[in-house]
Amino acid sequence: RGETPEGLFLLMQPELSLAAPFDSLNFEVLLRLRKPNGEIVPAPVIIEAAEAHAKTAIIDLWVVGTVIAWLEAHADRLVNTQFVGVNLSGSSLNDEVFVEDLFKLFEHHEDAVSRICIEITETVALTDMVHMQRFIDRARDLGVKVALDDFGAGYSSFGYLKGLSVDALKLDGSLVRDAASNPASMAILSALGGLVGNLGLKSIGEYAEN
């Protein structure tokens, strides 16, 4: 599979509860790469290059392994952290070798993985729902949480939510960014909030900036 690219590092973006902001400190992992000259390369550029050179699975496995090591090293300081969100690419999720390597990693770090939330992009989940549900079931059996990412960005359908047993929906930033000033966006979020709550899921809003 080759070597992990040099210069990769992770940032943590906080995800706080609106209902109890001081009782939770969850995170989403953001991938970055530092060039030898100090320049920081953002995630979309890294992912595009990884896909072009068939290194996506290598990077995804490095990300998960690095997050697990961080969780284990700081376990005593994470009393308010219920989950750390980690994105997995569609090509990795469709790579049988990667999936087996991933679950071997999970099986050897049971305490840490109980705080991991795998984020699967909505469009990837819909490509093969039977395969994706098998992955989700296997992950949740090990205590891993699963979220459906970028919900509302594409051709979302409420129907498939009955067929995918995820723990959370991450609402796309396009629905959230202008909610404070746009009554239509607020109405959509209010409706989704009720739906998600009635399904027993958590809802996470991207681009909650004001």
Tab-separated table of C-alpha atoms in Angstrom:
chain	number	residue	atom	x	y	z
A	1	ARG	CA	0.000	0.000	0.000
A	2	GLY	CA	3.011	2.297	0.283
A	3	GLU	CA	4.076	4.826	2.886
A	4	THR	CA	1.990	7.496	4.607
A	5	PRO	CA	2.818	10.936	3.136
A	6	GLU	CA	5.148	12.996	5.304
A	7	GLY	CA	3.877	16.145	6.983
A	8	LEU	CA	0.347	15.010	7.802
A	9	PHE	CA	-1.180	16.360	10.997
A	10	LEU	CA	-4.624	16.741	12.540
A	11	LEU	CA	-6.624	19.645	13.914
A	12	MET	CA	-9.629	19.320	16.207
A	13	GLN	CA	-12.721	21.447	15.552
A	14	PRO	CA	-15.013	21.662	18.618
A	15	GLU	CA	-18.606	20.443	18.444
A	16	LEU	CA	-20.671	21.729	21.366
A	17	SER	CA	-24.189	20.970	22.531
A	18	LEU	CA	-26.555	23.937	22.139
A	19	ALA	CA	-28.632	22.609	25.028
A	20	ALA	CA	-25.688	22.178	27.414
A	21	PRO	CA	-22.580	23.846	25.938
A	22	PHE	CA	-20.510	23.559	29.114
A	23	ASP	CA	-21.253	19.852	29.587
A	24	SER	CA	-19.781	18.605	26.314
A	25	LEU	CA	-16.567	19.016	24.367
A	26	ASN	CA	-16.702	16.886	21.253
A	27	PHE	CA	-14.579	17.298	18.144
A	28	GLU	CA	-14.360	16.714	14.421
A	29	VAL	CA	-10.941	15.765	13.102
A	30	LEU	CA	-9.594	17.951	10.281
A	31	LEU	CA	-6.710	16.734	8.116
A	32	ARG	CA	-3.839	19.003	7.096
A	33	LEU	CA	-0.360	18.596	5.579
A	34	ARG	CA	2.659	20.778	6.281
A	35	LYS	CA	5.119	21.146	3.394
A	36	PRO	CA	8.880	21.405	4.082
A	37	ASN	CA	8.635	25.178	3.506
A	38	GLY	CA	5.968	25.440	6.232
A	39	GLU	CA	3.022	25.919	3.875
A	40	ILE	CA	-0.183	24.250	5.122
A	41	VAL	CA	-2.143	22.192	2.596
A	42	PRO	CA	-5.942	21.920	3.281
A	43	ALA	CA	-7.901	18.669	3.293
A	44	PRO	CA	-9.556	18.929	-0.182
A	45	VAL	CA	-6.151	19.218	-1.874
A	46	ILE	CA	-4.747	16.313	0.155
A	47	ILE	CA	-7.740	14.113	-0.634
A	48	GLU	CA	-7.645	14.928	-4.352
A	49	ALA	CA	-3.949	14.000	-4.501
A	50	ALA	CA	-4.544	10.860	-2.432
A	51	GLU	CA	-7.295	9.691	-4.770
A	52	ALA	CA	-5.114	10.342	-7.821
A	53	HIS	CA	-2.283	8.228	-6.338
A	54	ALA	CA	-4.455	5.541	-4.686
A	55	LYS	CA	-3.330	6.541	-1.182
A	56	THR	CA	-6.727	7.312	0.325
A	57	ALA	CA	-6.907	4.121	2.399
A	58	ILE	CA	-3.366	4.669	3.720
A	59	ILE	CA	-4.232	8.176	4.879
A	60	ASP	CA	-7.592	7.167	6.363
A	61	LEU	CA	-5.967	4.380	8.379
A	62	TRP	CA	-3.280	6.812	9.587
A	63	VAL	CA	-5.961	9.272	10.664
A	64	VAL	CA	-7.902	6.668	12.648
A	65	GLY	CA	-4.733	5.299	14.244
A	66	THR	CA	-3.558	8.788	15.207
A	67	VAL	CA	-6.937	9.666	16.738
A	68	ILE	CA	-6.967	6.430	18.762
A	69	ALA	CA	-3.455	7.156	20.077
A	70	TRP	CA	-4.521	10.708	21.037
A	71	LEU	CA	-7.644	9.454	22.805
A	72	GLU	CA	-5.647	6.919	24.782
A	73	ALA	CA	-2.957	9.458	25.715
A	74	HIS	CA	-5.503	12.015	26.971
A	75	ALA	CA	-8.272	9.760	28.302
A	76	ASP	CA	-8.141	11.278	31.804
A	77	ARG	CA	-8.761	14.781	30.400
A	78	LEU	CA	-11.698	13.876	28.138
A	79	VAL	CA	-14.462	13.480	30.701
A	80	ASN	CA	-16.792	15.741	28.657
A	81	THR	CA	-15.911	14.215	25.276
A	82	GLN	CA	-18.497	11.734	24.071
A	83	PHE	CA	-17.200	11.474	20.517
A	84	VAL	CA	-14.534	12.542	18.051
A	85	GLY	CA	-15.768	12.609	14.451
A	86	VAL	CA	-13.554	11.017	11.794
A	87	ASN	CA	-14.403	11.196	8.081
A	88	LEU	CA	-13.780	8.121	5.932
A	89	SER	CA	-13.662	8.376	2.149
A	90	GLY	CA	-15.921	6.364	-0.117
A	91	SER	CA	-13.001	4.621	-1.808
A	92	SER	CA	-11.698	3.424	1.559
A	93	LEU	CA	-15.099	2.149	2.638
A	94	ASN	CA	-15.288	0.127	-0.575
A	95	ASP	CA	-11.785	-1.308	-0.057
A	96	GLU	CA	-12.132	-4.714	1.650
A	97	VAL	CA	-8.512	-4.753	2.814
A	98	PHE	CA	-8.890	-1.316	4.404
A	99	VAL	CA	-12.125	-2.303	6.138
A	100	GLU	CA	-10.516	-5.407	7.656
A	101	ASP	CA	-7.461	-3.400	8.772
A	102	LEU	CA	-9.777	-0.802	10.287
A	103	PHE	CA	-11.745	-3.347	12.309
A	104	LYS	CA	-8.559	-5.013	13.529
A	105	LEU	CA	-7.499	-1.591	14.824
A	106	PHE	CA	-10.868	-1.102	16.494
A	107	GLU	CA	-10.750	-4.528	18.133
A	108	HIS	CA	-7.374	-3.807	19.758
A	109	HIS	CA	-8.433	-0.435	21.222
A	110	GLU	CA	-11.903	-0.980	22.673
A	111	ASP	CA	-11.840	1.861	25.206
A	112	ALA	CA	-10.724	4.505	22.720
A	113	VAL	CA	-13.067	3.498	19.897
A	114	SER	CA	-16.097	4.036	22.134
A	115	ARG	CA	-15.382	7.753	21.611
A	116	ILE	CA	-14.977	7.537	17.815
A	117	CYS	CA	-17.763	8.595	15.473
A	118	ILE	CA	-17.197	7.554	11.873
A	119	GLU	CA	-18.658	10.072	9.434
A	120	ILE	CA	-19.932	8.725	6.125
A	121	THR	CA	-20.950	11.145	3.382
A	122	GLU	CA	-24.595	10.844	2.464
A	123	THR	CA	-23.907	10.185	-1.238
A	124	VAL	CA	-21.457	7.387	-0.369
A	125	ALA	CA	-23.956	5.739	1.977
A	126	LEU	CA	-26.625	5.711	-0.733
A	127	THR	CA	-24.389	4.069	-3.340
A	128	ASP	CA	-24.760	0.611	-1.781
A	129	MET	CA	-27.011	0.713	1.259
A	130	VAL	CA	-26.796	-3.025	1.971
A	131	HIS	CA	-22.985	-2.935	2.073
A	132	MET	CA	-23.020	0.264	4.099
A	133	GLN	CA	-25.478	-1.108	6.654
A	134	ARG	CA	-23.244	-4.161	7.163
A	135	PHE	CA	-20.330	-1.803	7.860
A	136	ILE	CA	-22.439	0.311	10.217
A	137	ASP	CA	-23.706	-2.736	12.141
A	138	ARG	CA	-20.205	-4.103	12.526
A	139	ALA	CA	-18.865	-0.753	13.714
A	140	ARG	CA	-21.664	-0.180	16.211
A	141	ASP	CA	-21.226	-3.692	17.608
A	142	LEU	CA	-17.738	-2.555	18.674
A	143	GLY	CA	-19.065	0.617	20.284
A	144	VAL	CA	-18.193	2.935	17.384
A	145	LYS	CA	-20.732	5.651	16.592
A	146	VAL	CA	-21.673	6.425	12.988
A	147	ALA	CA	-22.924	9.716	11.533
A	148	LEU	CA	-24.309	10.519	8.106
A	149	ASP	CA	-22.322	13.522	6.873
A	150	ASP	CA	-23.406	16.460	4.680
A	151	PHE	CA	-27.088	15.657	5.035
A	152	GLY	CA	-29.140	17.991	2.872
A	153	ALA	CA	-26.346	18.808	0.417
A	154	GLY	CA	-27.538	16.453	-2.314
A	155	TYR	CA	-30.741	14.651	-3.160
A	156	SER	CA	-31.681	13.805	0.405
A	157	SER	CA	-34.559	11.428	0.968
A	158	PHE	CA	-36.084	10.730	4.348
A	159	GLY	CA	-37.027	7.234	3.182
A	160	TYR	CA	-33.536	5.794	3.404
A	161	LEU	CA	-33.163	6.942	7.018
A	162	LYS	CA	-35.380	3.974	7.899
A	163	GLY	CA	-32.817	1.652	6.328
A	164	LEU	CA	-29.588	3.042	7.802
A	165	SER	CA	-29.190	2.706	11.570
A	166	VAL	CA	-26.847	5.644	12.200
A	167	ASP	CA	-26.386	7.573	15.445
A	168	ALA	CA	-26.340	11.133	14.093
A	169	LEU	CA	-27.036	13.344	11.091
A	170	LYS	CA	-24.587	16.109	10.247
A	171	LEU	CA	-26.615	18.864	8.606
A	172	ASP	CA	-24.833	20.436	5.650
A	173	GLY	CA	-23.509	23.938	6.212
A	174	SER	CA	-25.647	25.305	3.382
A	175	LEU	CA	-28.700	24.740	5.625
A	176	VAL	CA	-27.070	26.236	8.714
A	177	ARG	CA	-24.906	29.187	7.676
A	178	ASP	CA	-27.692	31.746	7.153
A	179	ALA	CA	-30.299	30.312	9.522
A	180	ALA	CA	-30.087	33.306	11.865
A	181	SER	CA	-31.180	35.668	9.084
A	182	ASN	CA	-33.151	33.456	6.670
A	183	PRO	CA	-36.614	32.313	7.849
A	184	ALA	CA	-36.702	29.534	5.219
A	185	SER	CA	-33.434	28.030	6.450
A	186	MET	CA	-34.645	28.235	10.039
A	187	ALA	CA	-37.909	26.505	9.118
A	188	ILE	CA	-36.005	23.669	7.422
A	189	LEU	CA	-33.699	23.252	10.423
A	190	SER	CA	-36.664	23.247	12.813
A	191	ALA	CA	-38.368	20.520	10.773
A	192	LEU	CA	-35.179	18.457	10.562
A	193	GLY	CA	-34.569	18.891	14.278
A	194	GLY	CA	-37.978	17.431	15.072
A	195	LEU	CA	-37.485	14.562	12.631
A	196	VAL	CA	-34.032	13.698	13.926
A	197	GLY	CA	-35.184	13.830	17.529
A	198	ASN	CA	-38.170	11.565	16.836
A	199	LEU	CA	-35.854	9.058	15.142
A	200	GLY	CA	-33.688	8.992	18.254
A	201	LEU	CA	-30.673	10.499	16.493
A	202	LYS	CA	-28.366	13.394	17.282
A	203	SER	CA	-28.222	16.350	14.895
A	204	ILE	CA	-24.955	18.224	14.283
A	205	GLY	CA	-24.955	21.506	12.368
A	206	GLU	CA	-21.985	22.530	10.249
A	207	TYR	CA	-21.010	26.213	9.889
A	208	ALA	CA	-22.721	27.264	13.125
A	209	GLU	CA	-20.886	30.599	13.196
A	210	ASN	CA	-23.172	33.051	14.998
